[in-house]
């Protein structure tokens, strides 16, 4: 079976060396974008960055949600959450509506704005490497173990162990354990996560539930609505027919009455 | 006569040609330069004017069509039959124009058919796509009798006539789904959309406001076509539509207030912020103002009063959709968005095409079939009775006063909102980051292994590269060497140390070993080459 894989990033261990940044660029064949990697931001040519935030170095990359918003919102199913953990993109399906970009709670999908035939770009958790049983490029090169690749469940255990071992150091929370239903990328930190630039107001329920609650009512709505409208039409139409018939009968009665008067 | 109009085009024809020219020029930019070159959109703000106005407002144009066809065909209220065809034409054109706008906005417009075969029923956008396709088909069928009548094709007319009621029912269902699903699109961004607009009731709000807009648009276009084609106005019918609008708007207002209060954010409508003021503007312009105006029978029955009220509803509606799609999303996106001139000119072109197509259809097709030639002369009252009835203020001044009050109030509110945003942007402190703490990471730092370069033919000896002696131990930075060509990943590319390559050049060791940063590759060979 081999559970879903993921990453554990520990902000207390990151030294901002940029190895993950370079490894990501290299693995994805991405061009150089800025003079120094700390100035970079996520874009169609940069899938992970290291940022100075709140007195720590912190990484940004796709969180690979357990119930991904991008997978749910894409009208043509261009995103897929694989059993191994990565959320991947099938570019041949994409129509370019950019709903994934609007909807992603972490603001991860980026667009090739400069191209005539643009694609959505983001980290794919090195899906090919993970499928081959290897760690992601960023985790492979990390010299301090700040980015660690592994089975998500095992990483959660490890994060809990670190929290237990150093309760006075860490913020007592694993970021990504519950956010929008959980993510494959988990974070530990000794400064509040919002200071690292991570939203802490995200709900524990997956966002797709919000739209699914409405969407699942559609079949009932169509059936009940059609029957209701059909019924109303039948009643109003019948009423009109009756009215017409009554008028005709009155007319006929009047005619026959006048005839019978004239008759004999 | 025709030759005369050819030589001297009317003012509106000139405007149309200018708009069309600018729009076509922008079209060329859009399809040769891509979305980046033609729009103000960005990764932080992926949906702009083309979604917020062209799609969200264009779809709502159809609301008059489904409301009236339900009233006439399902509820059998025959009175409204004379104005049903123009509303169906408007709905059909609205959808066609939405399709055109989508071709501009989609990154890959030639794949617009993908939702037909690639399904994701969990996506609101999938529902939207299917509603667009199905309802455009239904509207085309509802519209086609006008064409068939014109061409005197009896058979298809009979078939369509038999299908009328099922088609109308299908249309009402699809339209309800579609209007509401545009609101549902934003249900997925609870943390991004400002709480004045984000609500679990978004689909309901979109649906109700679309009905009000549908009636208002019918009133508006009846006035415009009455002028353009010198038709008689069905003022009684239109006033009744005004009543429907008021009911829809009142329901909307009550629900809105309840919803805001229930979520505990009602006070934010009065906060001196960009969003607060834009929200007030939208409510004054499109909801509260029109409710007040149209509640007065005198204004509702008055040509000018009804027209002004309808225009207010339309403007307020547009403002609401732009507030949901743009104003309410700006704060969380961290950027401010204003459409580029190319976006604006494409939108203008699409609107102008809508007017032009409506004009052409109205001219050549039986859109207004049961039009009376002349207004029936109203019975006149004796002057004394009329004088008694005369109100303290004329209807036109009253409309100007009330309508102007709400319009100016809304614009003032929006303006102060923009000022608040300016001030907020100016007050934002410069972003400065303290130097990060890395001591603990350094303790864990594992020095990458040494790399041995085998001895080449003319080489004095093999070279062993030691990471340990090439590191800045206070702030290690792998990227200073691990750009190309020094690859960082194992087994990737051509970085395996080989003797056949010259490593001395300024792209490799010579980059730092240049005599300035560090000793030069031209100096003592044995510094690196150890036999």
Coordinates of N, CA, C and O in Angstrom, one line a residue, chain B residues 117-257:
Chain B
X117 N -16.8 16.7 -22.6 CA -16.3 15.3 -22.5 C -15.5 15.0 -21.3 O -15.3 13.9 -20.9
X118 N -14.9 16.1 -20.7 CA -14.1 15.9 -19.5 C -14.9 16.4 -18.3 O -15.1 17.6 -18.1
X119 N -15.4 15.5 -17.5 CA -16.4 15.9 -16.5 C -15.8 16.0 -15.1 O -14.9 15.2 -14.7
X120 N -16.2 17.0 -14.4 CA -15.9 17.0 -12.9 C -17.2 17.6 -12.2 O -17.2 18.8 -12.0
X121 N -18.1 16.8 -11.9 CA -19.4 17.2 -11.3 C -19.2 17.9 -10.0 O -20.2 18.5 -9.5
X122 N -18.0 17.9 -9.4 CA -17.8 18.6 -8.1 C -17.4 20.0 -8.3 O -17.3 20.7 -7.3
X123 N -17.3 20.4 -9.6 CA -16.9 21.8 -9.8 C -18.0 22.7 -10.2 O -18.9 22.4 -11.0
X124 N -18.1 23.8 -9.5 CA -19.2 24.8 -9.8 C -19.0 25.3 -11.3 O -19.9 25.5 -12.0
X125 N -17.7 25.4 -11.7 CA -17.4 25.9 -13.0 C -17.9 24.9 -14.1 O -18.3 25.3 -15.1
X126 N -17.9 23.6 -13.7 CA -18.4 22.6 -14.6 C -19.9 22.8 -14.8 O -20.5 22.8 -15.9
X127 N -20.6 23.1 -13.6 CA -22.1 23.4 -13.7 C -22.3 24.6 -14.6 O -23.2 24.7 -15.4
X128 N -21.5 25.7 -14.3 CA -21.6 26.9 -15.1 C -21.4 26.6 -16.6 O -22.2 27.1 -17.4
X129 N -20.4 25.8 -16.9 CA -20.1 25.5 -18.3 C -21.3 24.8 -19.0 O -21.8 25.2 -20.1
X130 N -21.9 23.8 -18.3 CA -23.0 23.1 -18.8 C -24.3 24.0 -18.9 O -25.0 23.9 -19.9
X131 N -24.5 24.9 -17.9 CA -25.6 25.8 -18.0 C -25.5 26.7 -19.2 O -26.4 27.0 -19.9
X132 N -24.3 27.2 -19.4 CA -24.1 28.1 -20.6 C -24.4 27.4 -21.8 O -25.2 27.9 -22.7
X133 N -23.9 26.2 -22.0 CA -24.2 25.4 -23.3 C -25.6 25.1 -23.4 O -26.2 25.4 -24.5
X134 N -26.2 24.5 -22.4 CA -27.6 24.1 -22.5 C -28.6 25.3 -22.6 O -29.5 25.3 -23.5
X135 N -28.3 26.3 -21.8 CA -29.3 27.4 -21.9 C -29.2 28.2 -23.2 O -30.1 28.8 -23.7
X136 N -27.9 28.3 -23.7 CA -27.8 29.0 -25.0 C -28.6 28.2 -26.0 O -29.3 28.8 -26.9
X137 N -28.6 26.9 -26.0 CA -29.4 26.1 -26.9 C -30.8 26.4 -26.7 O -31.6 26.6 -27.7
X138 N -31.3 26.3 -25.5 CA -32.7 26.6 -25.2 C -33.1 28.0 -25.7 O -34.2 28.1 -26.4
X139 N -32.3 29.0 -25.4 CA -32.6 30.3 -25.9 C -32.6 30.4 -27.4 O -33.4 31.1 -28.0
X140 N -31.7 29.7 -28.0 CA -31.7 29.7 -29.5 C -33.0 29.2 -30.0 O -33.6 29.7 -31.0
X141 N -33.5 28.1 -29.4 CA -34.8 27.5 -29.8 C -35.9 28.5 -29.5 O -36.9 28.6 -30.3
X142 N -35.9 29.1 -28.3 CA -37.0 30.1 -28.0 C -37.0 31.3 -28.9 O -38.0 31.9 -29.2
X143 N -35.8 31.6 -29.4 CA -35.6 32.8 -30.3 C -36.0 32.4 -31.7 O -36.5 33.3 -32.5
X144 N -35.7 31.2 -32.1 CA -35.8 30.8 -33.5 C -37.2 31.1 -34.1 O -37.3 31.3 -35.3
X145 N -38.3 31.0 -33.4 CA -39.6 31.3 -34.1 C -39.6 32.7 -34.8 O -40.3 32.8 -35.8
X146 N -38.9 33.6 -34.2 CA -38.8 34.9 -34.8 C -38.2 34.8 -36.2 O -38.6 35.5 -37.2
X147 N -37.2 34.0 -36.3 CA -36.5 33.8 -37.6 C -37.4 33.0 -38.6 O -37.6 33.4 -39.7
X148 N -38.0 31.9 -38.0 CA -38.9 31.1 -38.9 C -40.1 31.8 -39.4 O -40.5 31.7 -40.5
X149 N -40.7 32.7 -38.5 CA -41.8 33.5 -38.9 C -41.4 34.4 -40.1 O -42.2 34.5 -41.1
X150 N -40.3 35.0 -39.9 CA -39.8 35.9 -40.9 C -39.6 35.1 -42.3 O -39.9 35.7 -43.3
X151 N -39.1 33.9 -42.2 CA -38.9 33.1 -43.4 C -40.1 32.3 -43.8 O -40.1 31.6 -44.8
X152 N -41.2 32.5 -43.0 CA -42.4 31.7 -43.3 C -42.2 30.2 -43.4 O -42.7 29.6 -44.4
X153 N -41.5 29.7 -42.5 CA -41.3 28.2 -42.4 C -42.3 27.7 -41.4 O -42.2 27.8 -40.2
X154 N -43.4 27.0 -41.9 CA -44.5 26.6 -41.1 C -44.2 25.4 -40.2 O -44.5 25.3 -39.0
X155 N -43.5 24.4 -40.8 CA -43.3 23.2 -40.1 C -42.4 23.3 -38.8 O -42.9 22.9 -37.8
X156 N -41.2 23.9 -38.9 CA -40.5 24.1 -37.7 C -41.2 24.9 -36.7 O -41.1 24.7 -35.5
X157 N -42.0 25.9 -37.1 CA -42.8 26.7 -36.2 C -43.8 25.8 -35.4 O -43.9 26.0 -34.2
X158 N -44.4 24.9 -36.1 CA -45.4 24.1 -35.5 C -44.7 23.2 -34.4 O -45.2 23.0 -33.3
X159 N -43.5 22.6 -34.8 CA -42.8 21.8 -33.9 C -42.4 22.5 -32.6 O -42.6 22.1 -31.5
X160 N -41.9 23.7 -32.9 CA -41.4 24.6 -31.7 C -42.6 25.0 -30.9 O -42.5 25.0 -29.6
X161 N -43.7 25.2 -31.5 CA -44.9 25.6 -30.7 C -45.3 24.5 -29.8 O -45.6 24.8 -28.6
X162 N -45.2 23.3 -30.3 CA -45.6 22.1 -29.4 C -44.6 22.0 -28.3 O -44.9 21.5 -27.2
X163 N -43.4 22.4 -28.5 CA -42.3 22.3 -27.5 C -42.2 23.4 -26.5 O -41.5 23.4 -25.6
X164 N -43.1 24.4 -26.7 CA -42.9 25.7 -26.0 C -42.8 25.5 -24.5 O -41.9 25.9 -23.8
X165 N -43.8 24.8 -23.9 CA -43.9 24.7 -22.5 C -42.7 23.9 -21.9 O -42.1 24.4 -21.0
X166 N -42.4 22.7 -22.4 CA -41.2 22.0 -21.9 C -39.9 22.9 -22.0 O -39.1 22.9 -21.1
X167 N -39.8 23.6 -23.1 CA -38.6 24.4 -23.3 C -38.6 25.5 -22.3 O -37.5 25.8 -21.7
X168 N -39.7 26.1 -22.0 CA -39.7 27.2 -21.0 C -39.4 26.6 -19.6 O -38.6 27.2 -18.9
X169 N -40.0 25.5 -19.3 CA -39.7 24.9 -18.0 C -38.2 24.6 -17.9 O -37.5 25.0 -16.9
X170 N -37.6 24.0 -18.9 CA -36.2 23.7 -18.9 C -35.4 25.0 -18.8 O -34.4 25.1 -18.0
X171 N -35.8 26.0 -19.5 CA -35.1 27.3 -19.5 C -35.1 27.9 -18.1 O -34.1 28.4 -17.6
X172 N -36.3 27.8 -17.4 CA -36.4 28.4 -16.1 C -35.5 27.7 -15.1 O -34.7 28.3 -14.3
X173 N -35.5 26.3 -15.2 CA -34.6 25.5 -14.3 C -33.2 25.9 -14.6 O -32.4 26.1 -13.6
X174 N -32.8 25.8 -15.8 CA -31.3 26.1 -16.2 C -30.9 27.5 -15.7 O -29.8 27.7 -15.2
X175 N -31.8 28.4 -16.0 CA -31.4 29.8 -15.7 C -31.3 30.0 -14.2 O -30.4 30.6 -13.7
X176 N -32.2 29.4 -13.4 CA -32.1 29.5 -12.0 C -30.8 28.9 -11.5 O -30.1 29.5 -10.7
X177 N -30.5 27.7 -12.1 CA -29.2 27.1 -11.7 C -28.0 28.0 -12.1 O -27.1 28.1 -11.3
X178 N -28.1 28.6 -13.3 CA -27.0 29.3 -13.7 C -26.8 30.6 -13.0 O -25.7 30.9 -12.5
X179 N -27.9 31.4 -12.8 CA -27.7 32.6 -12.0 C -27.1 32.4 -10.7 O -26.2 33.0 -10.2
X180 N -27.7 31.3 -10.0 CA -27.2 31.1 -8.6 C -25.8 30.5 -8.6 O -25.0 30.8 -7.7
X181 N -25.5 29.7 -9.6 CA -24.1 29.0 -9.6 C -23.0 30.1 -9.8 O -21.9 29.9 -9.3
X182 N -23.3 31.2 -10.5 CA -22.3 32.2 -10.6 C -22.0 32.8 -9.2 O -20.8 33.1 -8.9
X183 N -23.0 32.8 -8.3 CA -22.7 33.2 -6.9 C -21.9 32.0 -6.2 O -21.0 32.3 -5.4
X184 N -22.3 30.8 -6.5 CA -21.7 29.6 -5.9 C -20.2 29.6 -6.2 O -19.4 29.0 -5.4
X185 N -19.8 30.1 -7.3 CA -18.4 30.2 -7.7 C -17.5 30.7 -6.6 O -16.4 30.3 -6.3
X186 N -18.1 31.7 -5.9 CA -17.3 32.4 -4.8 C -17.5 31.8 -3.5 O -16.9 32.2 -2.5
X187 N -18.3 30.7 -3.4 CA -18.4 30.0 -2.1 C -17.1 29.4 -1.6 O -16.8 29.1 -0.5
X188 N -16.2 29.1 -2.6 CA -14.9 28.4 -2.3 C -13.9 29.3 -1.7 O -12.8 28.9 -1.4
X189 N -14.1 30.6 -1.7 CA -13.1 31.5 -1.2 C -13.5 32.3 0.1 O -13.5 33.5 0.2
X190 N -13.9 31.5 1.1 CA -14.4 32.2 2.3 C -13.4 33.1 3.0 O -13.7 34.1 3.6
X191 N -12.1 32.7 2.8 CA -11.0 33.5 3.5 C -10.5 34.7 2.6 O -9.8 35.5 3.0
X192 N -10.9 34.6 1.3 CA -10.4 35.6 0.4 C -11.4 36.8 0.1 O -11.0 37.9 0.0
X193 N -12.7 36.4 0.0 CA -13.7 37.4 -0.3 C -14.1 38.2 1.0 O -14.3 37.6 2.0
X194 N -14.2 39.5 0.9 CA -14.5 40.3 2.0 C -15.8 39.9 2.6 O -16.8 39.6 1.9
X195 N -15.9 39.9 4.0 CA -17.2 39.4 4.6 C -18.4 40.2 4.3 O -19.5 39.7 4.5
X196 N -18.3 41.4 3.7 CA -19.5 42.1 3.3 C -20.2 41.4 2.1 O -21.4 41.6 1.9
X197 N -19.4 40.6 1.4 CA -19.9 40.0 0.2 C -19.9 38.5 0.3 O -20.8 37.8 -0.3
X198 N -18.9 37.9 1.0 CA -18.9 36.5 1.2 C -20.1 36.1 2.1 O -20.2 36.6 3.2
X199 N -20.8 35.1 1.6 CA -21.9 34.6 2.4 C -22.3 33.2 1.9 O -22.2 33.0 0.7
X200 N -22.7 32.3 2.8 CA -23.2 31.0 2.3 C -24.5 31.2 1.4 O -24.8 30.3 0.7
X201 N -25.1 32.4 1.5 CA -26.3 32.7 0.7 C -25.9 33.3 -0.7 O -26.8 33.7 -1.4
X202 N -24.6 33.4 -1.0 CA -24.3 34.0 -2.3 C -25.1 33.5 -3.5 O -25.6 34.3 -4.3
X203 N -25.3 32.2 -3.6 CA -26.2 31.8 -4.8 C -27.6 32.4 -4.7 O -28.1 32.8 -5.8
X204 N -28.1 32.5 -3.5 CA -29.5 33.1 -3.4 C -29.5 34.6 -3.8 O -30.3 35.0 -4.5
X205 N -28.4 35.3 -3.3 CA -28.3 36.7 -3.6 C -28.2 36.9 -5.1 O -28.8 37.8 -5.7
X206 N -27.4 36.1 -5.7 CA -27.2 36.2 -7.2 C -28.5 36.0 -7.9 O -28.8 36.7 -8.9
X207 N -29.2 35.0 -7.5 CA -30.5 34.7 -8.2 C -31.5 35.8 -8.0 O -32.1 36.3 -9.0
X208 N -31.7 36.3 -6.8 CA -32.7 37.3 -6.5 C -32.4 38.6 -7.3 O -33.2 39.2 -7.9
X209 N -31.1 39.0 -7.1 CA -30.7 40.2 -7.8 C -30.8 40.1 -9.3 O -31.1 41.1 -10.0
X210 N -30.6 38.9 -9.8 CA -30.7 38.7 -11.3 C -32.2 39.0 -11.7 O -32.4 39.5 -12.8
X211 N -33.2 38.5 -10.9 CA -34.6 38.8 -11.3 C -34.9 40.3 -11.3 O -35.5 40.8 -12.3
X212 N -34.4 41.0 -10.3 CA -34.6 42.4 -10.3 C -34.0 43.1 -11.5 O -34.5 43.9 -12.2
X213 N -32.7 42.6 -11.8 CA -32.1 43.2 -13.0 C -32.8 42.8 -14.3 O -32.9 43.7 -15.2
X214 N -33.3 41.6 -14.3 CA -34.0 41.2 -15.5 C -35.2 42.1 -15.8 O -35.4 42.5 -17.0
X215 N -36.0 42.4 -14.8 CA -37.1 43.3 -15.0 C -36.6 44.7 -15.4 O -37.2 45.3 -16.3
X216 N -35.6 45.2 -14.7 CA -35.0 46.5 -15.0 C -34.5 46.6 -16.4 O -34.7 47.6 -17.1
X217 N -33.8 45.6 -16.8 CA -33.3 45.6 -18.2 C -34.4 45.6 -19.2 O -34.4 46.3 -20.3
X218 N -35.5 44.9 -18.9 CA -36.7 44.9 -19.8 C -37.3 46.3 -19.9 O -37.6 46.7 -21.0
X219 N -37.4 46.9 -18.8 CA -37.9 48.3 -18.8 C -37.0 49.2 -19.6 O -37.4 49.9 -20.5
X220 N -35.7 49.1 -19.3 CA -34.7 49.9 -20.0 C -34.7 49.7 -21.5 O -34.8 50.7 -22.3
X221 N -34.7 48.5 -21.9 CA -34.6 48.3 -23.4 C -35.9 48.6 -24.1 O -35.9 49.0 -25.2
X222 N -37.1 48.5 -23.3 CA -38.3 48.9 -23.9 C -38.3 50.4 -24.2 O -38.8 50.8 -25.3
X223 N -37.7 51.2 -23.3 CA -37.6 52.6 -23.5 C -36.7 52.9 -24.7 O -37.1 53.7 -25.6
X224 N -35.6 52.2 -24.7 CA -34.6 52.5 -25.8 C -35.2 52.1 -27.1 O -35.2 52.9 -28.1
X225 N -35.9 50.9 -27.2 CA -36.4 50.5 -28.5 C -37.6 51.4 -28.9 O -37.9 51.6 -30.0
X226 N -38.4 51.8 -27.8 CA -39.5 52.7 -28.1 C -39.0 54.0 -28.9 O -39.6 54.4 -29.8
X227 N -37.9 54.5 -28.4 CA -37.3 55.7 -29.0 C -36.8 55.3 -30.4 O -37.0 56.0 -31.4
X228 N -36.0 54.2 -30.5 CA -35.3 53.9 -31.7 C -36.3 53.5 -32.8 O -36.1 53.9 -34.0
X229 N -37.3 52.8 -32.5 CA -38.2 52.3 -33.5 C -39.6 53.0 -33.5 O -40.5 52.5 -34.1
X230 N -39.7 54.0 -32.7 CA -40.9 54.8 -32.6 C -42.1 53.9 -32.3 O -43.1 53.9 -33.0
X231 N -42.0 53.1 -31.2 CA -43.1 52.2 -30.8 C -43.8 52.8 -29.7 O -43.2 53.7 -28.9
X232 N -45.0 52.3 -29.4 CA -45.7 52.8 -28.3 C -45.2 52.0 -27.0 O -44.9 50.9 -27.1
X233 N -45.1 52.7 -25.9 CA -44.6 52.1 -24.7 C -45.8 51.4 -24.0 O -46.8 52.0 -23.8
X234 N -45.5 50.2 -23.5 CA -46.6 49.5 -22.7 C -46.3 49.9 -21.2 O -45.9 49.1 -20.4
X235 N -46.6 51.2 -20.9 CA -46.2 51.7 -19.6 C -46.9 50.9 -18.5 O -46.2 50.7 -17.4
X236 N -48.1 50.4 -18.6 CA -48.8 49.7 -17.6 C -48.0 48.4 -17.2 O -47.7 48.1 -16.1
X237 N -47.6 47.7 -18.3 CA -46.9 46.5 -18.2 C -45.5 46.7 -17.5 O -45.1 46.0 -16.6
X238 N -44.9 47.8 -18.0 CA -43.6 48.1 -17.5 C -43.6 48.5 -16.0 O -42.8 48.1 -15.2
X239 N -44.7 49.2 -15.7 CA -44.8 49.6 -14.3 C -45.0 48.4 -13.4 O -44.5 48.3 -12.3
X240 N -45.7 47.4 -13.9 CA -45.9 46.2 -13.2 C -44.6 45.4 -13.0 O -44.3 44.9 -12.0
X241 N -43.8 45.4 -14.1 CA -42.4 44.9 -13.9 C -41.6 45.6 -12.9 O -40.9 45.0 -12.1
X242 N -41.8 46.9 -12.8 CA -41.2 47.7 -11.8 C -41.6 47.2 -10.4 O -40.7 47.1 -9.5
X243 N -42.9 46.9 -10.3 CA -43.3 46.3 -9.0 C -42.6 45.0 -8.7 O -42.2 44.8 -7.5
X244 N -42.5 44.1 -9.7 CA -41.8 42.9 -9.4 C -40.4 43.1 -9.0 O -39.8 42.5 -8.0
X245 N -39.7 44.1 -9.6 CA -38.4 44.5 -9.2 C -38.3 44.9 -7.7 O -37.4 44.5 -7.0
X246 N -39.3 45.7 -7.4 CA -39.3 46.2 -6.0 C -39.4 45.1 -5.0 O -38.7 45.0 -4.0
X247 N -40.3 44.1 -5.3 CA -40.5 42.9 -4.5 C -39.1 42.2 -4.4 O -38.7 41.9 -3.3
X248 N -38.5 41.9 -5.5 CA -37.3 41.2 -5.5 C -36.2 41.9 -4.7 O -35.5 41.4 -3.9
X249 N -36.1 43.3 -4.9 CA -35.1 44.1 -4.2 C -35.4 44.1 -2.7 O -34.4 44.1 -1.9
X250 N -36.7 44.2 -2.4 CA -37.0 44.2 -0.9 C -36.6 42.9 -0.3 O -36.0 42.9 0.8
X251 N -36.9 41.8 -0.9 CA -36.5 40.5 -0.4 C -35.0 40.5 -0.2 O -34.4 40.0 0.8
X252 N -34.3 40.9 -1.3 CA -32.9 41.0 -1.3 C -32.3 41.8 -0.1 O -31.5 41.3 0.6
X253 N -32.9 43.0 0.1 CA -32.4 43.8 1.2 C -32.6 43.2 2.5 O -31.7 43.2 3.4
X254 N -33.8 42.6 2.8 CA -34.1 42.0 4.1 C -33.1 40.8 4.3 O -32.5 40.7 5.4
X255 N -33.0 40.0 3.3 CA -32.1 38.8 3.4 C -30.7 39.3 3.7 O -29.9 38.7 4.5
X256 N -30.2 40.3 3.0 CA -28.9 40.8 3.1 C -28.6 41.3 4.5 O -27.6 41.0 5.1
X257 N -29.5 42.1 5.0 CA -29.3 42.6 6.3 C -29.3 41.5 7.4 O -28.4 41.4 8.2

